[in-house]
PDB file of C-alpha atoms in Angstrom:
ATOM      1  CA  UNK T   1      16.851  -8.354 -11.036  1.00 89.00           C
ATOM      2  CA  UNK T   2      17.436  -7.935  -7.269  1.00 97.00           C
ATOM      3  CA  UNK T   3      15.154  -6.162  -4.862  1.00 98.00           C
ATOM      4  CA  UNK T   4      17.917  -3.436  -4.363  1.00 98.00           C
ATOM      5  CA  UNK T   5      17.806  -2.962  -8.366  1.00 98.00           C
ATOM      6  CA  UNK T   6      14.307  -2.638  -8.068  1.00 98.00           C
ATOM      7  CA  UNK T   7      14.398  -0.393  -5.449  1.00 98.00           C
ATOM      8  CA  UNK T   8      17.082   1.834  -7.380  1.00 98.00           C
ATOM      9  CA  UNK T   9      14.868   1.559 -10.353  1.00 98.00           C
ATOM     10  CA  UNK T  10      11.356   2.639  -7.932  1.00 98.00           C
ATOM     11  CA  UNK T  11      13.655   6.088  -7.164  1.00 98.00           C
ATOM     12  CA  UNK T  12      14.690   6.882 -10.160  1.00 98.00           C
ATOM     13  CA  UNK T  13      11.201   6.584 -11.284  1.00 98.00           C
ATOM     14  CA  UNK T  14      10.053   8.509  -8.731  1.00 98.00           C
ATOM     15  CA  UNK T  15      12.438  11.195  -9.550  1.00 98.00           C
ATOM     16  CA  UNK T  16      11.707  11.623 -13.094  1.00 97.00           C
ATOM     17  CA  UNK T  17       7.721  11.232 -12.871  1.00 98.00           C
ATOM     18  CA  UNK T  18       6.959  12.628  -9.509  1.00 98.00           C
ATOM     19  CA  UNK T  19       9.858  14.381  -7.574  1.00 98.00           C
ATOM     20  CA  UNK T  20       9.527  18.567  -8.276  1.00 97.00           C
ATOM     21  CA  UNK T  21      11.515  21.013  -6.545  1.00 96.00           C
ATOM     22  CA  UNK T  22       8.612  23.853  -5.727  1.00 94.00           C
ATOM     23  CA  UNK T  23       9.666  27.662  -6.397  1.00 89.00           C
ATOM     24  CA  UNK T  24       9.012  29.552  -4.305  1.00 84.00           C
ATOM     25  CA  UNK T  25       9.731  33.443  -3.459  1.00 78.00           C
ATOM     26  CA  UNK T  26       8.845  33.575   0.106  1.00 84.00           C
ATOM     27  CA  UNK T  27       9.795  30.521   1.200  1.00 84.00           C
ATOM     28  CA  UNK T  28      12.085  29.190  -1.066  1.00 90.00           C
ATOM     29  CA  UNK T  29      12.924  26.219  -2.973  1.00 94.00           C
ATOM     30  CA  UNK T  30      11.543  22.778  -1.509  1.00 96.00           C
ATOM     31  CA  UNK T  31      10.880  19.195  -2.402  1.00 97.00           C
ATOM     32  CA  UNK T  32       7.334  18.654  -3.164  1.00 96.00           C
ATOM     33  CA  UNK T  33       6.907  15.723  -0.417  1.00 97.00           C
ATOM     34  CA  UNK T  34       8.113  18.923   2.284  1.00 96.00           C
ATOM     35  CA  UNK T  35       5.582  21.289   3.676  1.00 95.00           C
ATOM     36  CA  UNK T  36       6.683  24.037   2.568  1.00 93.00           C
ATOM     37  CA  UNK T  37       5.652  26.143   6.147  1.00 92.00           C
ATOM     38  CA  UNK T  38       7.540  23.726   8.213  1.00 94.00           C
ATOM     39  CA  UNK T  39      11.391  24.460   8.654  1.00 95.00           C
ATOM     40  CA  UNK T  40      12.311  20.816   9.612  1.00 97.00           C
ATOM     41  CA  UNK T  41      10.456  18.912   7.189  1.00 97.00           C
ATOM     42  CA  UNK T  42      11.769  20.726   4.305  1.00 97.00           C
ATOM     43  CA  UNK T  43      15.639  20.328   5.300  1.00 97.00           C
ATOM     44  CA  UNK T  44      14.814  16.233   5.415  1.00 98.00           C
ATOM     45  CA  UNK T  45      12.837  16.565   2.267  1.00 98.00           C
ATOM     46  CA  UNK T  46      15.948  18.086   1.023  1.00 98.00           C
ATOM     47  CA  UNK T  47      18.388  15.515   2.059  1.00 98.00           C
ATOM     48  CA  UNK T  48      16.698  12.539   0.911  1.00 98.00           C
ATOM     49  CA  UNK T  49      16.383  14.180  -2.544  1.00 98.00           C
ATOM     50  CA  UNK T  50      20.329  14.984  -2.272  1.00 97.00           C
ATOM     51  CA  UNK T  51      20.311  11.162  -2.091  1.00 97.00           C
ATOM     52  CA  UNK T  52      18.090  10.178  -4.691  1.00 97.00           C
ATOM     53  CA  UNK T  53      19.030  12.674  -7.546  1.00 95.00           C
ATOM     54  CA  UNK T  54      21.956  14.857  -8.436  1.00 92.00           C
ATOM     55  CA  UNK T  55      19.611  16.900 -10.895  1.00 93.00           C
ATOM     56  CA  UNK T  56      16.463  17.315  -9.384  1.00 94.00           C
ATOM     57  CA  UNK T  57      13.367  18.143 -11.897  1.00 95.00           C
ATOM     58  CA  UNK T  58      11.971  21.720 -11.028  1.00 95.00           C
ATOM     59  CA  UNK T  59       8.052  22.364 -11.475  1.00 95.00           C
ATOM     60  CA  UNK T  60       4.923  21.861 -10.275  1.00 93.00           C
ATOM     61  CA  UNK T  61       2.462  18.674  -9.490  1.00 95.00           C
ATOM     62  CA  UNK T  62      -0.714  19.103  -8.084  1.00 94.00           C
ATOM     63  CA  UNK T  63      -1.272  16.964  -5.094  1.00 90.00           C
ATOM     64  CA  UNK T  64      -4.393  14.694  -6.552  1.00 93.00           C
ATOM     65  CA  UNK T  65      -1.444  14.113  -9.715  1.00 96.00           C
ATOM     66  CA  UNK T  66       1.078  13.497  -7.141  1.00 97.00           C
ATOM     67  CA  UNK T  67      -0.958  10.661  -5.203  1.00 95.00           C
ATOM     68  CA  UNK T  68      -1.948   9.163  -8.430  1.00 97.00           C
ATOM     69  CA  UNK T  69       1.564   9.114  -9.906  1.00 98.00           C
ATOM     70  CA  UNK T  70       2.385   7.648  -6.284  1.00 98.00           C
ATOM     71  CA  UNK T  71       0.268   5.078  -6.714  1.00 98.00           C
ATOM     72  CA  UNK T  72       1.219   3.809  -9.857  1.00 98.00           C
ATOM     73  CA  UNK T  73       4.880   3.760  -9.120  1.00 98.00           C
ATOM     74  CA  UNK T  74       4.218   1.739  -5.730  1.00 98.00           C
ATOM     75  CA  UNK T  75       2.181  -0.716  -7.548  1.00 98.00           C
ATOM     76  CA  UNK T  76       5.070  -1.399 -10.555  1.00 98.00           C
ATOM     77  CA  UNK T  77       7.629  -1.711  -7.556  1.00 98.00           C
ATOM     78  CA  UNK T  78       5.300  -4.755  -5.901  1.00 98.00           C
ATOM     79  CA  UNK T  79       4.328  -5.731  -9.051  1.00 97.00           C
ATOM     80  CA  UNK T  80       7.824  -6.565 -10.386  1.00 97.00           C
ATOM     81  CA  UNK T  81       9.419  -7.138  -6.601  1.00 97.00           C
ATOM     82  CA  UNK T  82       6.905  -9.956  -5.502  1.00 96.00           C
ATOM     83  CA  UNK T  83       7.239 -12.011  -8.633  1.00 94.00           C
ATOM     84  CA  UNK T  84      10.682 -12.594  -7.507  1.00 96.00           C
ATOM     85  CA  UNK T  85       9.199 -14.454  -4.851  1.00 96.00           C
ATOM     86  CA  UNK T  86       6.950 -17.152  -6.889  1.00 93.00           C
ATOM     87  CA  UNK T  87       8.928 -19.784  -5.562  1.00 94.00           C
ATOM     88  CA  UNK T  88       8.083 -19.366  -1.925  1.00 94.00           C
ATOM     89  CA  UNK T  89       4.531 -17.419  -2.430  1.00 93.00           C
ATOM     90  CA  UNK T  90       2.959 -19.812  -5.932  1.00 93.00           C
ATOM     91  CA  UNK T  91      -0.509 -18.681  -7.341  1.00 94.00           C
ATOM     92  CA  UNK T  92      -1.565 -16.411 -10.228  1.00 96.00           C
ATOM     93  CA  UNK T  93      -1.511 -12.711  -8.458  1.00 97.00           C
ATOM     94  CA  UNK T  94      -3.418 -10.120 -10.279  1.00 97.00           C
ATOM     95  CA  UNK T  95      -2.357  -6.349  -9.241  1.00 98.00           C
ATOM     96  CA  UNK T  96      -4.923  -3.252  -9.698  1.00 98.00           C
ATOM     97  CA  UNK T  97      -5.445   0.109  -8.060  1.00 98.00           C
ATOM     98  CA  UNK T  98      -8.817   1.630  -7.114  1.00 96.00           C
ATOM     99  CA  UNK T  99     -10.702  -1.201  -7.254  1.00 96.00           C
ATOM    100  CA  UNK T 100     -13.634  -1.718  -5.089  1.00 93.00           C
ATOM    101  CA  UNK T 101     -13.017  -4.441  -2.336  1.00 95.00           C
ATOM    102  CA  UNK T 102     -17.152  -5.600  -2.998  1.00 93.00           C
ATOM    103  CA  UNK T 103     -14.349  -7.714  -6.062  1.00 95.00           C
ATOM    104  CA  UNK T 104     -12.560  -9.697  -3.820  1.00 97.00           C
ATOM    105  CA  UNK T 105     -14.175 -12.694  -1.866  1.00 96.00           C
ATOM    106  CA  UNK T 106     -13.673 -11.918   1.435  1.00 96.00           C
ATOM    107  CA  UNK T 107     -16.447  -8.417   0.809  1.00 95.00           C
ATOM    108  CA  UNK T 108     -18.410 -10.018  -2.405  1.00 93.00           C
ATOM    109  CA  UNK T 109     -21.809  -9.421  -0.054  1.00 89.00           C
ATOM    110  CA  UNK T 110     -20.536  -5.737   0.640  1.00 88.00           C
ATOM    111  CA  UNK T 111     -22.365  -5.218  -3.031  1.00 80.00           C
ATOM    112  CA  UNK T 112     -25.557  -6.149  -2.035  1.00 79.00           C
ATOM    113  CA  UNK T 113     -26.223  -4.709   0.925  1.00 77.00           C
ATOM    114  CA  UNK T 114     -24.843  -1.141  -0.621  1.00 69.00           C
ATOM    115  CA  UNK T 115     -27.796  -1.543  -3.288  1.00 73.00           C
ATOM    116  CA  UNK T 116     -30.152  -2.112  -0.943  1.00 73.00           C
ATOM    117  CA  UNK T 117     -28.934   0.746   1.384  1.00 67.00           C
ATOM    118  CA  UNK T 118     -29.162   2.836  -1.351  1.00 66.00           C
ATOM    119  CA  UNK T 119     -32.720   2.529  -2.104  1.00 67.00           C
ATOM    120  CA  UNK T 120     -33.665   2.887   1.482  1.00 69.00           C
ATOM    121  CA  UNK T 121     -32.349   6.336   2.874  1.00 68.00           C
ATOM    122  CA  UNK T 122     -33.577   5.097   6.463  1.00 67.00           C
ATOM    123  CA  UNK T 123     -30.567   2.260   6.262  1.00 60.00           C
ATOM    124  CA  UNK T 124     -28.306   5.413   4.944  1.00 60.00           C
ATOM    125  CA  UNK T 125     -28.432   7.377   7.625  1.00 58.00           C
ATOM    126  CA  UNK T 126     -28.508   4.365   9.975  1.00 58.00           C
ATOM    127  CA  UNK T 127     -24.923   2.111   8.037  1.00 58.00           C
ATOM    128  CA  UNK T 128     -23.463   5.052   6.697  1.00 59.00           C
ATOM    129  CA  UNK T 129     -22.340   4.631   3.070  1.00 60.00           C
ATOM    130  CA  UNK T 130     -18.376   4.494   3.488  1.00 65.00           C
ATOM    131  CA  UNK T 131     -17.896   0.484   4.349  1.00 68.00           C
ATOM    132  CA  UNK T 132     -17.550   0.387   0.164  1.00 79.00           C
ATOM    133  CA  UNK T 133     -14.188   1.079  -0.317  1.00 90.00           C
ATOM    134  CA  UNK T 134     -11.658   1.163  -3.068  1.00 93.00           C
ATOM    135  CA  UNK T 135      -7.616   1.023  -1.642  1.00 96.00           C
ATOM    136  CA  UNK T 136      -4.927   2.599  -3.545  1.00 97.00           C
ATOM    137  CA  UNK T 137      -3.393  -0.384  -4.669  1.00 98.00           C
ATOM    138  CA  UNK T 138      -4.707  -4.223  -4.074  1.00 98.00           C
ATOM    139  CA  UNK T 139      -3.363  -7.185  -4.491  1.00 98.00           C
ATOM    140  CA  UNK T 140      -5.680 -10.545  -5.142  1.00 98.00           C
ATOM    141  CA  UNK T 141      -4.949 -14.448  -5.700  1.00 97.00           C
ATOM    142  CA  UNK T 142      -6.825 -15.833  -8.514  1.00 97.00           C
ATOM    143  CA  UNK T 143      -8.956 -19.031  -8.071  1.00 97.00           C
ATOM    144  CA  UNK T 144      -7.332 -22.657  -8.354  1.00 96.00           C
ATOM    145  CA  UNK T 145      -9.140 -25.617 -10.510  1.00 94.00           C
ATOM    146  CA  UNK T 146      -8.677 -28.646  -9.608  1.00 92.00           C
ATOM    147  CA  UNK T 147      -6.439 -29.609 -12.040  1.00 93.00           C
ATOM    148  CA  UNK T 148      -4.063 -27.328 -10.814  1.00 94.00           C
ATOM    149  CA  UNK T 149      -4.953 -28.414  -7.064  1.00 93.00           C
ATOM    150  CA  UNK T 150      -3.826 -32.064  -8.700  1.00 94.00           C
ATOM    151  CA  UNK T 151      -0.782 -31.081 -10.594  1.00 92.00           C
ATOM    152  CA  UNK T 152       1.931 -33.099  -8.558  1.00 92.00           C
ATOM    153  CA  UNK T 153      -0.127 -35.760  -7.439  1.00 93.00           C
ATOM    154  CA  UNK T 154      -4.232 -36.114  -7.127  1.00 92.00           C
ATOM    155  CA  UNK T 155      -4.984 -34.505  -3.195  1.00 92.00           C
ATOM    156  CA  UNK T 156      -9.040 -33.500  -4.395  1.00 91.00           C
ATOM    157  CA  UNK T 157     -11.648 -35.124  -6.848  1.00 86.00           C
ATOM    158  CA  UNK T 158     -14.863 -33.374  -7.649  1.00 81.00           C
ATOM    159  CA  UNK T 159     -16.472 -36.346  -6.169  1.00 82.00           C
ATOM    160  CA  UNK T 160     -15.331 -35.927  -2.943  1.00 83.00           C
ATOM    161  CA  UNK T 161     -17.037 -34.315  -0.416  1.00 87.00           C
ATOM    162  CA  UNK T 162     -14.310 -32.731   1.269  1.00 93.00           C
ATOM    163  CA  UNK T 163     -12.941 -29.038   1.091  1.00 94.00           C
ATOM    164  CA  UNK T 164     -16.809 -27.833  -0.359  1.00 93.00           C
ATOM    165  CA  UNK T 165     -16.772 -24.279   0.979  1.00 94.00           C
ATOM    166  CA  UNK T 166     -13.387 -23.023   0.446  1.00 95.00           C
ATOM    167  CA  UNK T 167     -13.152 -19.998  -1.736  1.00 95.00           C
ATOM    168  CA  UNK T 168      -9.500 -21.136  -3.469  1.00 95.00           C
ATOM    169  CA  UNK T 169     -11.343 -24.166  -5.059  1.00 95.00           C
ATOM    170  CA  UNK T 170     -12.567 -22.863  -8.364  1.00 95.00           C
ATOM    171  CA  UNK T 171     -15.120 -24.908  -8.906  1.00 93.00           C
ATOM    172  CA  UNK T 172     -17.257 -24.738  -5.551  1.00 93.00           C
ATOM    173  CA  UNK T 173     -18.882 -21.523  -6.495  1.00 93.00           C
ATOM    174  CA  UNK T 174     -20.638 -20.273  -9.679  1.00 93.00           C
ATOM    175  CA  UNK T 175     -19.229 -16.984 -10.226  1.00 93.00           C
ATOM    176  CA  UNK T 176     -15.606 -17.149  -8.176  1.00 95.00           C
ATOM    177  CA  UNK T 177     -14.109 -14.286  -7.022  1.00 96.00           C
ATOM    178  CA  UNK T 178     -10.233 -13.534  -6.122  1.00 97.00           C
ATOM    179  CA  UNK T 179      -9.006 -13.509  -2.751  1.00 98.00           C
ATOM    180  CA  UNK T 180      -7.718 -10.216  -1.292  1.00 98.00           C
ATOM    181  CA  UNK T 181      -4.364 -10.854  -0.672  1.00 98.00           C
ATOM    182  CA  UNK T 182      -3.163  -7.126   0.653  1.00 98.00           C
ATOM    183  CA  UNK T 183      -4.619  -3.543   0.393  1.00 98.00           C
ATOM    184  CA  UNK T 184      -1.836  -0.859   0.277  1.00 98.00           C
ATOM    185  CA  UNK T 185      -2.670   2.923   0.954  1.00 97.00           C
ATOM    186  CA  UNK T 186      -0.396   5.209  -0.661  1.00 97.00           C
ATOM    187  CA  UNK T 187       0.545   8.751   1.085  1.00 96.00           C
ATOM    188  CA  UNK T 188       2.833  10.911  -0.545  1.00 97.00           C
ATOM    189  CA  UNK T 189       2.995  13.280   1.840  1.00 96.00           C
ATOM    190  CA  UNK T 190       0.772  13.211   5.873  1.00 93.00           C
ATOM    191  CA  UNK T 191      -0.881  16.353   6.171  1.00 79.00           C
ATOM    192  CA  UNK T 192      -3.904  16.846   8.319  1.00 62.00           C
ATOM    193  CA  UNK T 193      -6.006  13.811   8.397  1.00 66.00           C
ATOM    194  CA  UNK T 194      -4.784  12.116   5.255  1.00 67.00           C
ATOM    195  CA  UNK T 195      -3.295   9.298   7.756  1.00 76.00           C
ATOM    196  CA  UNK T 196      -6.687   9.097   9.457  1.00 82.00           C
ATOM    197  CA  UNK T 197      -8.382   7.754   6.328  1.00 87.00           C
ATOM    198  CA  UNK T 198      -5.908   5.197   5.982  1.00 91.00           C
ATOM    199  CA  UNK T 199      -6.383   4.024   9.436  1.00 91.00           C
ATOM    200  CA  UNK T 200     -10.573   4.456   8.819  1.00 89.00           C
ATOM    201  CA  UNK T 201     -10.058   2.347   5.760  1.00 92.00           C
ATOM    202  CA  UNK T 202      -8.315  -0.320   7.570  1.00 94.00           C
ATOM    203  CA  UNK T 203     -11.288  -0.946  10.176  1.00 92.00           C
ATOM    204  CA  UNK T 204     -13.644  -1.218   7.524  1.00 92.00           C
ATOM    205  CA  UNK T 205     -11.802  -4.010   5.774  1.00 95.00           C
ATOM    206  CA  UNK T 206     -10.988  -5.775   9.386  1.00 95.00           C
ATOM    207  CA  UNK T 207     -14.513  -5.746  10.415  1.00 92.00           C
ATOM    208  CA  UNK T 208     -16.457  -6.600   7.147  1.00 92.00           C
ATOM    209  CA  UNK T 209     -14.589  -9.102   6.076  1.00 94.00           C
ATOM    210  CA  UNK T 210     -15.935 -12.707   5.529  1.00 94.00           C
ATOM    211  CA  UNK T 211     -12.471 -15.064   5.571  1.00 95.00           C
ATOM    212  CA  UNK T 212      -9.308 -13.954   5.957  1.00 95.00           C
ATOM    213  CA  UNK T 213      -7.922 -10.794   6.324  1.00 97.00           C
ATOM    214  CA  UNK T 214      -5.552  -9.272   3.847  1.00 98.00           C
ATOM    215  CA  UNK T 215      -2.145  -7.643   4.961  1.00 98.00           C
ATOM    216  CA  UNK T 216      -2.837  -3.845   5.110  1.00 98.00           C
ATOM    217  CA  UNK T 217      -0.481  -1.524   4.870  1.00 98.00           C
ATOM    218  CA  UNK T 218       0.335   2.011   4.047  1.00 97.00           C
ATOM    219  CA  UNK T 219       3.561   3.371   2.303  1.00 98.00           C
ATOM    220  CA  UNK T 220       4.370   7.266   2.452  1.00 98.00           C
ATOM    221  CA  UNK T 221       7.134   9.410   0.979  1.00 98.00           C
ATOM    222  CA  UNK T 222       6.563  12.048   4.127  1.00 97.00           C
ATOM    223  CA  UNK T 223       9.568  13.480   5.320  1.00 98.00           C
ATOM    224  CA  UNK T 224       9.343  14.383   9.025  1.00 97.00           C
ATOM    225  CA  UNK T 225       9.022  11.529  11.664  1.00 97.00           C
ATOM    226  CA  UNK T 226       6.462  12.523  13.568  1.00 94.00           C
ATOM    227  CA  UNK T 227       3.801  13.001  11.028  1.00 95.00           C
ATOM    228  CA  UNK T 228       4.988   9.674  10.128  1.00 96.00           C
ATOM    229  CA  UNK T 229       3.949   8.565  13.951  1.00 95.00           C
ATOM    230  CA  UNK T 230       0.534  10.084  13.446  1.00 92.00           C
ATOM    231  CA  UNK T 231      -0.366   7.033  11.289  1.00 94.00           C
ATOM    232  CA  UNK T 232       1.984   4.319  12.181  1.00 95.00           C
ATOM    233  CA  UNK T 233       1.917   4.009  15.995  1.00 93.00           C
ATOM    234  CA  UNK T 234      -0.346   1.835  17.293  1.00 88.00           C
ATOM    235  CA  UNK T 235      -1.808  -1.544  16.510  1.00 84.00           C
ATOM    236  CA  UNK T 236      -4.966  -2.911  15.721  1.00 84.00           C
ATOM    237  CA  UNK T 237      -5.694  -1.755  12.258  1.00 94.00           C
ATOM    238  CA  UNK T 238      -2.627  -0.941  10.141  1.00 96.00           C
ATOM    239  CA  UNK T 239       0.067  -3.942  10.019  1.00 97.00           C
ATOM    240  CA  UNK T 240       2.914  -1.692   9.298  1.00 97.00           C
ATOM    241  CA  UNK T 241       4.197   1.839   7.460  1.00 98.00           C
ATOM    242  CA  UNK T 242       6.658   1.492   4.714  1.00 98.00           C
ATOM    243  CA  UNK T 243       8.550   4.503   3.945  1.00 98.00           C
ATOM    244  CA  UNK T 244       9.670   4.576   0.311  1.00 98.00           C
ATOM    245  CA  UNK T 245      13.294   5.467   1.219  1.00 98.00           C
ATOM    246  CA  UNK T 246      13.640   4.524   4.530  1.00 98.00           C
ATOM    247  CA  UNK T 247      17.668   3.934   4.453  1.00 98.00           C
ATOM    248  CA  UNK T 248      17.987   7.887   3.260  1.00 98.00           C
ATOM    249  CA  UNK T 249      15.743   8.940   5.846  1.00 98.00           C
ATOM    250  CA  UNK T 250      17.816   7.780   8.457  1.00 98.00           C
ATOM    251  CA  UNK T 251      20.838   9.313   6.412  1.00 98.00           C
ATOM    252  CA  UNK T 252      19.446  12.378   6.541  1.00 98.00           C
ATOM    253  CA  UNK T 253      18.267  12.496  10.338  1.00 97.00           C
ATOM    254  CA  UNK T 254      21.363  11.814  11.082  1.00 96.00           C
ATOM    255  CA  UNK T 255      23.071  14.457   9.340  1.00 97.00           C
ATOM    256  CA  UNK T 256      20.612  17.181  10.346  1.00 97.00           C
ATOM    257  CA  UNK T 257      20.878  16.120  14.050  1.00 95.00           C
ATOM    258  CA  UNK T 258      17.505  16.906  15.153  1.00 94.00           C
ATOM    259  CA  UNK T 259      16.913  14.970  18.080  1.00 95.00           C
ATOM    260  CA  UNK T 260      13.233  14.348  18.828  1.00 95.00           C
ATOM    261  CA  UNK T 261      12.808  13.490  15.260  1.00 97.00           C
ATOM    262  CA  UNK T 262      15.496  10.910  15.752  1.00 97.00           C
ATOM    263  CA  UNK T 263      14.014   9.712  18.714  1.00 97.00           C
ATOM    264  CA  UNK T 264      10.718   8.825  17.226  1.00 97.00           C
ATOM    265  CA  UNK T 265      12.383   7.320  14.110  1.00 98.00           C
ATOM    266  CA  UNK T 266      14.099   5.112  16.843  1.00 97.00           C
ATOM    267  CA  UNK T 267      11.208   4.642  18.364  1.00 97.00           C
ATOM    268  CA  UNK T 268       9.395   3.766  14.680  1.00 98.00           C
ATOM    269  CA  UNK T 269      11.673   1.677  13.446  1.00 98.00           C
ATOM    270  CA  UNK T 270      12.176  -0.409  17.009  1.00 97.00           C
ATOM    271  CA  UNK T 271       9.221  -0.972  17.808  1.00 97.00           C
ATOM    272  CA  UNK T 272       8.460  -2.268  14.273  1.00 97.00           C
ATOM    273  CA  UNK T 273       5.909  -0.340  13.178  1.00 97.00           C
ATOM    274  CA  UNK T 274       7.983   1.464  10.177  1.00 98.00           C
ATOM    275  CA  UNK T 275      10.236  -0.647   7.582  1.00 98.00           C
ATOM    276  CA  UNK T 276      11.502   0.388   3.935  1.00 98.00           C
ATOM    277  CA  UNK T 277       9.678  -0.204   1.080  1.00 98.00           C
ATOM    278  CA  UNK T 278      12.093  -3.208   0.009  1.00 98.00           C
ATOM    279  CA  UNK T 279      10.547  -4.916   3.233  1.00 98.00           C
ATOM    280  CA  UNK T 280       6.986  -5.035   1.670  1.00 98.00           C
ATOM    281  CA  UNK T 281       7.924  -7.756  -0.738  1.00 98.00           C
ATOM    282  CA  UNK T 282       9.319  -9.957   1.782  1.00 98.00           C
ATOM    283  CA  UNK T 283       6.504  -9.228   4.052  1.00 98.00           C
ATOM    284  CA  UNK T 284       3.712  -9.672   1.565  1.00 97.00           C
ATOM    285  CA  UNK T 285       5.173 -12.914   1.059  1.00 96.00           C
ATOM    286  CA  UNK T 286       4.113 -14.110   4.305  1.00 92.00           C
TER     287      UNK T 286
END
């Protein structure tokens, strides 16, 4: 299976479980990634499903379903696409969604203090209560033993007193933990501050971290190129947005002709801060 198969496969997916064409009376029929009040993003909503599906499902999802149906998707896509790269990225990868980052390594303390801020509402109101978080979609690297460390030829004995404190060695802690690998926030569509969480999720896990930070990224299905920018431009928190059909979003820009949303897809895309989701693979790899 190639990365384009899986990407053809991630669409059609996406079509069947999560794609609806919304009736509506007033304003008429419209993809369920469009908002529905904005001219523009409903005509590109409408072109990229043109591309994906001849037969478009009619109905109704409500948006919590929709992000959660998102989610799940995304994560079989990376799940399936970055096995393909075992032979340049080796290690046992375990995939999950929701799960609280106080799991991984790099935030094992985060637990701790959140019990003890709990019982005292003086540290509450003082560390707030949101550094706890749980990303749409993680992935994690699994622990190595030293047998495995020693598979092609011997590099570590337990008697050694060498490499003592690093978290891939199995056997230097008690109770291991994996090691956050990437945290990917999902976004099926960017309305109102959605984007902002993403972003407020992102400085949490940069500046409580203990190690090394995981790639974080966000991947959205919205439509219009501007509410795209609300999220993506910039640096400092979010490594990149990946846009889950990138290649018919450019299609379909083109074909409308509306130039400032060209002009910050251009200015997305060039200044490499928005790739397709077949990039994340390759990029996770890293």
């Amino acid at each position: 299976m190639t990365i384009s198969k899986l990407r053809e496969q991630y669409h059609k997916n996406i079509c069947r479980d999560l794609l609806r064409i919304r009736n509506n009376a007033n304003k008429g029929d419209y993809p369920n990634n469009a908002d529905g009040d904005s001219k523009i993003s409903v005509r590109i909503a409408w072109e990229i499903t043109k591309s994906l599906s001849s037969k478009p499902v009619y109905g109704n999802i409500t948006g919590q379903e929709a992000g959660n149906i998102f989610e799940r998707l995304t994560k079989e896509f990376l799940e399936n696409s970055f096995e393909l790269f075992k032979h340049i990225r080796p290690g046992k990868w375990q995939y999950s969604m929701n799960t609280s980052i106080s799991e991984f390594d790099q935030y094992k303390d985060l637990a701790s203090i959140d019990k003890i801020v709990k019982k005292n509402k003086e540290l509450a109101s003082t560390l707030g209560q949101d550094y706890l978080i749980s990303p749409d979609i993680v992935i994690s690297r699994e622990t190595v033993t030293d047998k495995e460390l020693n598979k092609n030829k011997s590099i570590i004995s337990i008697k050694d007193s060498a490499a003592k404190l690093t978290p891939l060695r199995r056997s230097n802690y008690e109770f291991p933990k994996p090691i956050l690998h990437a945290s990917i926030s999902c976004k099926w569509t960017l309305r109102s501050d959605r984007g902002q969480n993403a972003r407020t999720e992102a400085l949490n896990l940069i500046r409580n971290r203990k190690g090394n930070l995981p790639h974080i990224v966000a991947v959205t299905a919205e439509p219009t190129t501007t509410r795209i920018a609300s999220l993506a431009l910039g640096t400092g928190d979010i490594d990149c947005v990946y846009h889950f059909a990138l290649n018919e979003l450019i299609d379909a820009l083109n074909t409308i002709g509306d130039e400032s949303q060209l002009d910050m897809l251009n200015t997305l895309v060039d200044g490499r801060r928005l790739r397709d989701i077949s990039d994340l693979p390759f990029d996770l790899a890293v």
